[in-house]
Short mmCIF file of C-alpha atoms and ligand atoms in Angstrom, two decimals:
data_model
loop_
_atom_site.label_atom_id
_atom_site.label_comp_id
_atom_site.label_asym_id
_atom_site.label_seq_id
_atom_site.Cartn_x
_atom_site.Cartn_y
_atom_site.Cartn_z
CA UNK Y 41 105.65 79.17 36.81
CA UNK Y 42 104.80 81.58 34.26
CA UNK Y 43 101.26 83.77 35.88
CA UNK Y 44 98.45 82.68 33.71
CA UNK Y 45 95.25 84.54 34.47
CA UNK Y 46 95.42 88.06 35.42
CA UNK Y 47 92.75 90.66 37.65
CA UNK Y 48 92.21 93.45 39.82
CA UNK Y 49 91.79 91.54 43.23
CA UNK Y 50 92.36 88.54 44.30
CA UNK Y 51 90.12 87.98 47.53
CA UNK Y 52 90.99 85.11 50.01
CA UNK Y 53 88.12 83.25 51.81
CA UNK Y 54 84.48 82.63 50.65
CA UNK Y 55 82.47 83.74 53.66
CA UNK Y 56 79.77 86.47 53.75
CA UNK Y 57 82.92 89.55 53.81
CA UNK Y 58 84.56 87.99 50.93
CA UNK Y 59 81.96 87.51 49.22
CA UNK Y 60 80.09 90.69 49.83
CA UNK Y 61 83.42 92.41 48.26
CA UNK Y 62 83.75 89.84 45.26
CA UNK Y 63 80.33 91.11 44.44
CA UNK Y 64 80.72 95.08 45.26
CA UNK Y 65 83.85 95.03 43.22
CA UNK Y 66 82.29 93.42 40.50
CA UNK Y 67 79.66 95.69 40.49
CA UNK Y 68 82.22 98.43 39.46
CA UNK Y 69 83.99 97.02 36.46
CA UNK Y 70 86.54 95.05 38.43
CA UNK Y 71 88.28 91.14 38.09
CA UNK Y 72 87.94 89.54 40.81
CA UNK Y 73 89.12 85.84 41.83
CA UNK Y 74 87.49 84.57 44.81
CA UNK Y 75 89.81 82.03 46.59
CA UNK Y 76 87.82 79.82 49.19
CA UNK Y 77 89.64 77.01 50.57
CA UNK Y 78 86.16 74.41 51.39
CA UNK Y 79 84.07 73.06 48.98
CA UNK Y 80 81.50 75.87 49.38
CA UNK Y 81 80.93 78.77 50.37
CA UNK Y 82 79.91 80.32 53.90
CA UNK Y 83 80.34 77.51 55.53
CA UNK Y 84 82.21 79.09 58.55
CA UNK Y 85 81.07 82.31 61.06
CA UNK Y 86 78.97 83.19 58.29
CA UNK Y 87 76.71 80.27 59.25
CA UNK Y 88 77.45 79.11 62.54
CA UNK Y 89 77.11 82.69 64.62
CA UNK Y 90 73.62 83.43 66.61
CA UNK Y 91 72.11 85.04 63.76
CA UNK Y 92 71.50 88.40 65.69
CA UNK Y 93 70.94 91.67 63.93
CA UNK Y 94 72.96 93.46 66.62
CA UNK Y 95 71.10 96.85 67.70
CA UNK Y 96 73.89 97.55 70.15
CA UNK Y 97 72.16 96.41 73.12
CA UNK Y 98 75.11 93.49 73.89
CA UNK Y 99 77.80 96.14 73.95
CA UNK Y 100 77.29 98.53 76.89
CA UNK Y 101 80.84 98.01 77.42
CA UNK Y 102 81.84 98.69 73.97
CA UNK Y 103 80.45 102.06 73.13
CA UNK Y 104 82.25 102.29 69.29
CA UNK Y 105 81.02 98.53 68.67
CA UNK Y 106 77.21 99.09 70.09
CA UNK Y 107 77.32 102.84 67.55
CA UNK Y 108 78.79 101.14 64.96
CA UNK Y 109 76.20 98.57 64.79
CA UNK Y 110 73.51 101.32 64.76
CA UNK Y 111 74.86 102.66 61.94
CA UNK Y 112 74.99 99.32 59.94
CA UNK Y 113 71.34 98.03 61.29
CA UNK Y 114 68.93 100.17 59.14
CA UNK Y 115 70.90 99.30 55.48
CA UNK Y 116 71.63 95.99 56.21
CA UNK Y 117 67.84 95.26 57.26
CA UNK Y 118 66.68 96.83 54.22
CA UNK Y 119 69.01 95.29 51.46
CA UNK Y 120 68.07 91.75 53.35
CA UNK Y 121 64.68 91.83 54.28
CA UNK Y 122 63.01 88.34 53.13
CA UNK Y 123 65.79 86.83 55.07
CA UNK Y 124 65.05 88.66 58.43
CA UNK Y 125 62.84 87.31 61.18
CA UNK Y 126 61.23 90.73 62.51
CA UNK Y 127 58.10 89.08 63.99
CA UNK Y 128 59.47 88.25 67.62
CA UNK Y 129 60.07 89.71 71.12
CA UNK Y 130 63.52 90.47 72.23
CA UNK Y 131 64.16 90.61 75.65
CA UNK Y 132 67.65 91.50 77.53
CA UNK Y 133 67.55 90.78 81.64
CA UNK Y 134 69.90 91.92 83.93
CA UNK Y 135 70.53 88.92 86.13
CA UNK Y 136 69.52 89.23 90.25
CA UNK Y 137 73.46 88.15 91.09
CA UNK Y 138 76.95 88.65 89.54
CA UNK Y 139 76.20 90.83 86.49
CA UNK Y 140 78.31 93.22 85.57
CA UNK Y 141 75.36 95.92 85.15
CA UNK Y 142 72.29 96.99 86.72
CA UNK Y 143 69.03 97.96 85.42
CA UNK Y 144 70.08 101.45 85.68
CA UNK Y 145 73.04 101.39 84.12
CA UNK Y 146 71.44 99.65 81.36
CA UNK Y 147 68.55 102.10 80.69
CA UNK Y 148 71.22 105.00 80.50
CA UNK Y 149 73.48 103.27 78.33
CA UNK Y 150 70.19 102.48 75.43
CA UNK Y 151 69.20 105.79 75.87
CA UNK Y 152 72.55 107.29 75.15
CA UNK Y 153 73.53 105.47 72.30
CA UNK Y 154 69.73 105.89 71.82
CA UNK Y 155 67.91 102.43 70.83
CA UNK Y 156 63.99 101.58 72.25
CA UNK Y 157 64.49 99.44 75.92
CA UNK Y 158 61.13 99.43 77.96
CA UNK Y 159 61.11 97.74 81.26
CA UNK Y 160 58.66 94.94 81.27
CA UNK Y 161 57.36 93.45 84.88
CA UNK Y 162 55.65 90.14 84.17
CA UNK Y 163 56.13 88.03 81.42
CA UNK Y 164 54.22 84.31 81.63
CA UNK Y 165 57.25 82.49 80.22
CA UNK Y 166 60.31 84.26 81.97
CA UNK Y 167 61.17 83.61 85.73
CA UNK Y 168 61.48 86.99 87.77
CA UNK Y 169 62.87 84.94 90.25
CA UNK Y 170 66.01 85.22 88.59
CA UNK Y 171 66.65 88.26 86.95
CA UNK Y 172 67.18 91.45 88.73
CA UNK Y 173 65.04 93.26 85.95
CA UNK Y 174 63.41 92.91 82.04
CA UNK Y 175 63.25 95.03 79.14
CA UNK Y 176 61.95 94.52 76.07
CA UNK Y 177 63.85 95.72 73.15
CA UNK Y 178 63.93 96.25 69.01
CA UNK Y 179 66.24 93.49 68.31
CA UNK Y 180 65.86 90.99 64.98
CA UNK Y 181 67.31 87.73 64.36
CA UNK Y 182 69.10 87.28 59.93
CA UNK Y 183 68.67 83.75 58.73
CA UNK Y 184 72.43 82.63 57.81
CA UNK Y 185 71.22 79.81 55.58
CA UNK Y 186 68.57 82.13 53.68
CA UNK Y 187 71.51 85.00 53.09
CA UNK Y 188 74.01 82.19 51.83
CA UNK Y 189 71.30 81.52 49.49
CA UNK Y 190 71.07 84.97 48.64
CA UNK Y 191 74.66 85.58 48.28
CA UNK Y 192 75.66 82.11 45.59
CA UNK Y 193 73.19 83.42 43.23
CA UNK Y 194 74.06 86.99 43.33
CA UNK Y 195 77.82 85.81 42.93
CA UNK Y 196 76.23 83.75 40.01
CA UNK Y 197 75.44 86.71 37.96
CA UNK Y 198 78.71 88.59 38.78
CA UNK Y 199 80.20 87.34 34.65
CA UNK Y 200 83.68 89.28 36.36
CA UNK Y 201 84.18 87.13 39.22
CA UNK Y 202 85.68 83.19 38.60
CA UNK Y 203 85.38 81.17 41.36
CA UNK Y 204 87.59 78.41 43.08
CA UNK Y 205 86.59 76.18 45.55
CA UNK Y 206 88.49 73.77 47.57
CA UNK Y 207 91.71 76.53 46.85
CA UNK Y 208 93.80 77.76 48.78
CA UNK Y 209 97.07 80.39 48.24
CA UNK Y 210 100.54 78.60 48.67
CA UNK Y 211 102.64 81.00 47.64
CA UNK Y 212 102.67 84.75 47.48
CA UNK Y 213 104.99 87.82 46.58
CA UNK Y 214 104.88 91.38 45.55
CA UNK Y 215 105.92 91.97 41.62
CA UNK Y 216 105.29 94.20 38.82
CA UNK Y 217 103.48 96.23 41.32
CA UNK Y 218 100.94 94.33 42.17
CA UNK Y 219 100.62 90.50 44.10
CA UNK Y 220 101.82 87.06 42.41
CA UNK Y 221 99.54 84.11 44.01
CA UNK Y 222 100.59 80.20 43.59
CA UNK Y 223 97.19 78.59 44.07
CA UNK Y 224 97.14 75.20 45.22
CA UNK Y 225 93.37 73.03 44.04
CA UNK Y 226 93.23 70.49 46.77
CA UNK Y 227 90.53 68.53 44.85
CA UNK Y 228 92.13 67.73 42.03
CA UNK Y 229 95.73 68.25 43.17
CA UNK Y 230 96.22 71.26 40.31
CA UNK Y 231 98.36 74.29 40.81
CA UNK Y 232 98.40 77.63 38.91
CA UNK Y 233 99.74 80.75 38.82
CA UNK Y 234 97.72 83.70 38.66
CA UNK Y 235 98.07 87.77 39.20
CA UNK Y 236 96.59 91.03 40.47
CA UNK Y 237 97.19 94.77 41.47
CA UNK Y 238 95.53 94.29 45.30
CA UNK Y 239 94.35 91.36 47.22
CA UNK Y 240 91.84 91.05 50.02
CA UNK Y 241 92.14 88.71 53.34
CA UNK Y 242 89.00 87.83 53.69
CA UNK Y 243 89.39 84.53 55.69
CA UNK Y 244 88.61 85.46 60.11
CA UNK Y 245 90.12 82.58 62.27
CA UNK Y 246 92.79 82.18 58.82
CA UNK Y 247 94.18 85.92 58.45
CA UNK Y 248 96.95 86.16 59.98
CA UNK Y 249 98.73 82.39 58.27
CA UNK Y 250 97.76 84.42 54.59
CA UNK Y 251 98.90 87.78 56.46
CA UNK Y 252 102.13 85.24 56.71
CA UNK Y 253 102.14 84.08 53.21
CA UNK Y 254 102.21 87.90 51.75
CA UNK Y 255 104.57 88.77 54.35
CA UNK Y 256 102.90 91.36 55.86
CA UNK Y 257 102.29 92.05 60.05
CA UNK Y 258 99.92 89.93 61.86
CA UNK Y 259 96.80 91.18 63.57
CA UNK Y 260 96.64 90.34 67.05
CA UNK Y 261 94.01 88.09 67.56
CA UNK Y 262 92.59 85.39 69.91
CA UNK Y 263 90.64 82.19 68.82
CA UNK Y 264 87.73 79.59 70.03
CA UNK Y 265 86.00 76.63 69.02
CA UNK Y 266 82.70 77.71 69.43
CA UNK Y 267 79.12 75.77 69.46
CA UNK Y 268 75.77 76.97 69.10
CA UNK Y 269 72.84 75.02 69.93
CA UNK Y 270 69.72 74.80 68.38
CA UNK Y 271 66.65 74.20 70.04
CA UNK Y 272 63.07 74.14 69.88
CA UNK Y 273 60.41 74.65 71.71
CA UNK Y 274 56.03 74.61 71.99
CA UNK Y 275 55.96 77.44 74.15
CA UNK Y 276 57.85 80.00 72.72
CA UNK Y 277 58.04 78.57 69.23
CA UNK Y 278 60.34 81.15 67.04
CA UNK Y 279 58.60 84.20 69.25
CA UNK Y 280 60.65 84.96 71.62
CA UNK Y 281 64.33 85.69 72.64
CA UNK Y 282 66.38 86.21 75.87
CA UNK Y 283 69.68 87.93 76.46
CA UNK Y 284 70.98 87.71 79.71
CA UNK Y 285 73.47 90.80 80.52
CA UNK Y 286 76.29 91.22 81.58
CA UNK Y 287 78.39 88.73 82.00
CA UNK Y 288 78.85 84.93 82.25
CA UNK Y 289 75.84 84.35 81.24
CA UNK Y 290 73.46 82.84 77.79
CA UNK Y 291 71.34 83.67 75.17
CA UNK Y 292 68.52 82.13 72.85
CA UNK Y 293 66.99 83.61 70.55
CA UNK Y 294 65.32 82.74 67.03
CA UNK Y 295 67.88 81.72 64.49
CA UNK Y 296 66.41 83.53 61.56
CA UNK Y 297 63.67 81.83 59.75
CA UNK Y 298 64.17 78.22 60.48
CA UNK Y 299 61.21 77.94 63.33
CA UNK Y 300 64.56 77.13 65.25
CA UNK Y 301 65.90 78.87 68.72
CA UNK Y 302 69.66 79.26 68.49
CA UNK Y 303 71.84 79.35 72.46
CA UNK Y 304 74.69 80.43 73.30
CA UNK Y 305 76.84 80.65 76.47
CA UNK Y 306 79.31 82.90 77.76
CA UNK Y 307 80.27 79.70 79.59
CA UNK Y 308 79.79 76.36 77.59
CA UNK Y 309 79.55 77.96 73.86
CA UNK Y 310 83.71 78.19 73.61
CA UNK Y 311 85.40 74.88 74.21
CA UNK Y 312 88.87 76.04 74.07
CA UNK Y 313 91.15 78.88 73.58
CA UNK Y 314 93.92 79.43 71.69
CA UNK Y 315 95.62 82.26 72.00
CA UNK Y 316 98.36 82.30 69.24
CA UNK Y 317 98.06 84.25 66.31
CA UNK Y 318 96.70 81.17 64.04
CA UNK Y 319 94.43 78.72 65.78
CA UNK Y 320 96.13 76.14 67.61
CA UNK Y 321 94.39 73.40 68.94
CA UNK Y 322 95.28 69.92 70.10
CA UNK Y 323 92.32 68.71 68.25
CA UNK Y 324 94.81 69.80 64.71
CA UNK Y 325 97.53 66.45 66.41
CA UNK Y 326 94.03 64.03 65.38
CA UNK Y 327 92.79 66.05 62.47
CA UNK Y 328 95.50 66.54 60.12
CA UNK Y 329 93.75 68.22 57.45
CA UNK Y 330 93.07 70.91 59.81
CA UNK Y 331 96.39 73.14 60.98
CA UNK Y 332 96.75 76.88 62.19
CA UNK Y 333 97.58 77.61 58.28
CA UNK Y 334 95.00 75.89 56.57
CA UNK Y 335 92.24 75.56 59.14
CA UNK Y 336 89.24 72.75 58.17
CA UNK Y 337 85.33 73.24 59.03
CA UNK Y 338 84.53 71.97 62.57
CA UNK Y 339 81.22 70.54 62.32
CA UNK Y 340 83.00 67.79 59.90
CA UNK Y 341 85.66 67.52 62.07
CA UNK Y 342 86.25 63.76 63.93
CA UNK Y 343 88.13 65.52 66.85
CA UNK Y 344 85.94 68.46 67.38
CA UNK Y 345 84.50 68.46 70.84
CA UNK Y 346 81.74 66.88 72.59
CA UNK Y 347 78.85 68.89 73.18
CA UNK Y 348 77.59 71.79 75.58
CA UNK Y 349 74.24 71.62 74.52
CA UNK Y 350 72.62 70.22 78.17
CA UNK Y 351 74.92 72.61 80.16
CA UNK Y 352 73.25 75.44 77.78
CA UNK Y 353 69.94 73.90 78.06
CA UNK Y 354 70.15 73.92 81.56
CA UNK Y 355 71.79 77.49 82.00
CA UNK Y 356 69.02 79.09 79.71
CA UNK Y 357 66.48 77.74 81.80
CA UNK Y 358 66.93 78.98 85.04
CA UNK Y 359 65.36 81.90 83.35
CA UNK Y 360 62.62 80.30 82.11
CA UNK Y 361 59.05 79.22 83.84
CA UNK Y 362 58.97 75.55 84.41
CA UNK Y 363 56.90 73.81 82.20
CA UNK Y 364 59.02 75.92 78.70
CA UNK Y 365 60.49 72.59 77.19
CA UNK Y 366 63.46 72.56 75.15
CA UNK Y 367 64.30 70.05 73.09
CA UNK Y 368 67.54 70.17 71.11
CA UNK Y 369 67.81 69.69 67.65
CA UNK Y 370 71.80 69.94 67.01
CA UNK Y 371 74.44 71.45 67.48
CA UNK Y 372 76.77 74.18 64.91
CA UNK Y 373 80.67 74.42 65.26
CA UNK Y 374 83.49 76.73 64.17
CA UNK Y 375 86.16 78.51 65.55
CA UNK Y 376 85.25 82.43 66.73
CA UNK Y 377 88.58 84.78 66.55
CA UNK Y 378 88.21 88.42 68.24
CA UNK Y 379 90.73 91.35 67.83
CA UNK Y 380 93.13 90.44 71.40
CA UNK Y 381 92.31 94.38 71.77
CA UNK Y 382 88.50 93.78 72.31
CA UNK Y 383 89.35 91.28 75.69
CA UNK Y 384 88.16 93.76 78.28
CA UNK Y 385 85.50 95.76 77.05
CA UNK Y 386 83.49 92.61 75.21
CA UNK Y 387 83.71 95.09 71.71
CA UNK Y 388 83.62 93.37 68.47
CA UNK Y 389 84.52 95.56 65.79
CA UNK Y 390 84.78 94.94 62.17
CA UNK Y 391 88.61 96.28 61.22
CA UNK Y 392 89.65 96.83 57.31
CA UNK Y 393 93.95 97.21 57.60
CA UNK Y 394 95.46 98.05 54.61
CA UNK Y 395 98.93 95.93 55.58
CA UNK Y 396 100.71 96.90 52.36
CA UNK Y 397 100.02 99.67 50.93
CA UNK Y 398 102.33 99.50 47.15
CA UNK Y 399 101.16 97.06 46.10
CA UNK Y 400 97.92 96.75 48.55
CA UNK Y 401 96.61 94.26 50.44
CA UNK Y 402 94.06 94.48 53.21
CA UNK Y 403 93.28 92.33 55.97
CA UNK Y 404 89.25 92.34 56.57
CA UNK Y 405 88.62 91.68 60.48
CA UNK Y 406 84.90 91.28 60.83
CA UNK Y 407 83.48 92.17 64.64
CA UNK Y 408 79.24 91.56 62.82
CA UNK Y 409 77.58 90.33 60.06
CA UNK Y 410 75.38 93.76 59.33
CA UNK Y 411 78.81 95.46 59.01
CA UNK Y 412 79.93 93.77 55.09
CA UNK Y 413 79.36 97.64 53.89
CA UNK Y 414 83.09 98.65 55.89
CA UNK Y 415 85.16 97.30 52.25
CA UNK Y 416 83.35 100.03 50.71
CA UNK Y 417 84.78 102.62 52.68
CA UNK Y 418 88.42 101.72 52.03
CA UNK Y 419 88.63 99.67 48.69
CA UNK Y 420 91.06 101.80 46.49
CA UNK Y 421 89.15 101.55 42.83
CA UNK Y 422 91.71 102.92 40.67
C1 FAD K 661 79.92 81.35 67.85
C2 FAD K 661 79.56 82.93 66.89
C3 FAD K 661 78.87 83.87 67.02
C4 FAD K 661 78.46 84.43 66.33
N1 FAD K 661 77.27 85.53 66.27
C5 FAD K 661 76.90 86.26 66.14
C6 FAD K 661 75.70 86.96 65.28
O1 FAD K 661 74.76 86.68 66.36
N2 FAD K 661 75.95 88.38 64.96
C7 FAD K 661 76.70 88.88 63.83
O2 FAD K 661 76.42 89.62 63.62
N3 FAD K 661 77.52 88.44 64.08
C8 FAD K 661 78.11 87.00 64.41
N4 FAD K 661 79.53 86.69 65.04
C9 FAD K 661 80.45 86.93 64.24
C10 FAD K 661 80.27 86.61 62.53
O3 FAD K 661 79.69 85.13 62.55
C11 FAD K 661 81.77 86.75 61.84
O4 FAD K 661 81.97 88.26 61.75
C12 FAD K 661 81.45 86.59 59.95
O5 FAD K 661 80.47 85.46 60.10
C13 FAD K 661 82.64 87.23 59.60
O6 FAD K 661 82.54 86.17 58.63
P1 FAD K 661 83.94 86.11 57.23
O7 FAD K 661 83.39 86.52 55.66
O8 FAD K 661 85.12 87.28 57.50
O9 FAD K 661 84.61 84.63 58.15
P2 FAD K 661 84.26 83.55 57.29
O10 FAD K 661 82.33 83.20 57.53
O11 FAD K 661 84.39 82.32 58.70
O12 FAD K 661 84.47 83.17 56.38
C14 FAD K 661 86.13 83.11 55.99
C15 FAD K 661 86.06 82.05 55.11
O13 FAD K 661 87.93 82.10 54.21
C16 FAD K 661 87.94 80.46 54.26
N5 FAD K 661 89.59 80.51 54.43
C17 FAD K 661 90.06 80.23 55.59
N6 FAD K 661 90.85 80.46 55.29
C18 FAD K 661 91.54 80.42 54.09
C19 FAD K 661 92.89 80.07 52.93
N7 FAD K 661 93.28 79.89 53.69
N8 FAD K 661 92.25 79.69 51.78
C20 FAD K 661 91.16 79.72 51.39
N9 FAD K 661 90.10 80.28 51.87
C21 FAD K 661 90.30 80.20 53.51
C22 FAD K 661 87.04 79.90 54.66
O14 FAD K 661 87.21 78.40 55.18
C23 FAD K 661 85.98 80.44 55.40
O15 FAD K 661 84.69 80.31 54.26
C24 FAD K 661 79.40 85.16 65.43
C25 FAD K 661 80.82 84.70 65.39
C26 FAD K 661 80.77 83.05 65.71
C27 FAD K 661 81.86 82.50 65.62
#
C-alpha cells in the first residue's frame, strides 16, 4: 500500500498529553496527524483521575516528583484558570495509626520544598479521634471535563492537525529517514498508509504495545484497573478536601467544578494489578474488544469490576464527624499505569524517552496532568 499522506509528526494517543503536544506542534508550523483509538478524545486517564492539581504534598517519599509538581503548577494554573476550583479548603491529615509519616516529618518535608502547610487544631466536620495531626494546605482541583472541552475546541482551530478517531496503528517501519505507519479505522474498516519524520507515543497504559509495534524498547510499567468514586455531601459541599497521609489511606476532594467530591483509596481504588509490559487482565477474556495491545474504555465495559464505592465511603467516613453525609453519585473506571521504578517511593514523574534517534520516536509517560509542558523541553522542531 502506497503512502497517502505525509506529516511532520504522527502522535498516537488523544489523551491530554497527545492533544497538548499536537496543539504545541501545530503552533510551531508542524503538520500533525493525531491518532486516537476511541470515538472521542481524553476519555481515559485524562478524565478518570482525582483532578488534584498537585502541589507536591502527596509525595513525601519522592522529592523529585514533589518538586516537578511545583515547577509546573504555576503555569498550568495560569493557563487553565477558568477550569480550576480555587475556593475550597484542602486538608492533609496524618492518621493516628500505621502512617508511614508523622506530623513532624510532614511539616519538615513541606518546609523543605517550600509549600505552605499550617497546623489546625480543630474543625467541626473532621474527627480528631482518628488523626494525629491536621494541616491546611494550598492545593487546587482542575475540572477534567471542562479541560477536555477546552482542548477539543483549541484543537479544532488547528488547521494543520488531522484528527483520526476510532483509529489505531497496525504496522510501522522506519523508511526514507522517517516512519511509515499503517492505520486502521475500526469504525469504517478502512486502512491507510501515512508517514512522518517523527512519532510521539502518548498512549499511557498502551505505551508498550505501541513501542513493540515500532520495534523500540519497552518502558517498565505496572498497571491497575482503577476506580474513582464520586459523591455529594450537603455538609461538605465542594468546599473541603481531605487527604490522609501516608500509607494505605484515602483521599476526598472536589472533582473540579462539578459540585461532586471524588474519592480514592490506596486499598480500594485499585481493583486488579498487571505487572506485564502491556496491561493483561482476566476481564479481557470476557471483553474480546479489549486486549493488551488495544485497550478499551473500562467505563463501558461489561466485564469491569464491581464498584468498591461502599468501602471507599466507609473508609473516608472514619475521618469525618458523624453528621457528615456522603451520597454516592457514580464511579469512573480506567487503567492506571505507573513506572516500576516508582513502586517503592510512590513518585509520579512524567518521563519522555527518546526510544529511537533516527528516525525520532518519543514515548511520553505521564505521571501528572500539570506536566503537559514537558514535551516542549525534548521535542525536535527541525
Ligand atoms: C485513578 C487515577 C488518578 C489520578 N489522579 C491524578 C490527579 O489527581 N492529578 C494528576 O495530575 N494526575 C492524576 N492521574 C494521572 C493522570 O491522569 C495521567 O498522568 C494523565 O491523564 C495521562 O494522560 P495521557 O494523555 O498520557 O493518557 P490518557 O488520558 O490515558 O490518554 C491516552 C490515549 O491514548 C489512546 N490510545 C491507547 N492506545 C492506543 C492505540 N493503540 N492507538 C490509538 N490510541 C491509543 C487512549 O484511548 C487514550 O485516549 C491519575 C490517574 C489515574 C488513572
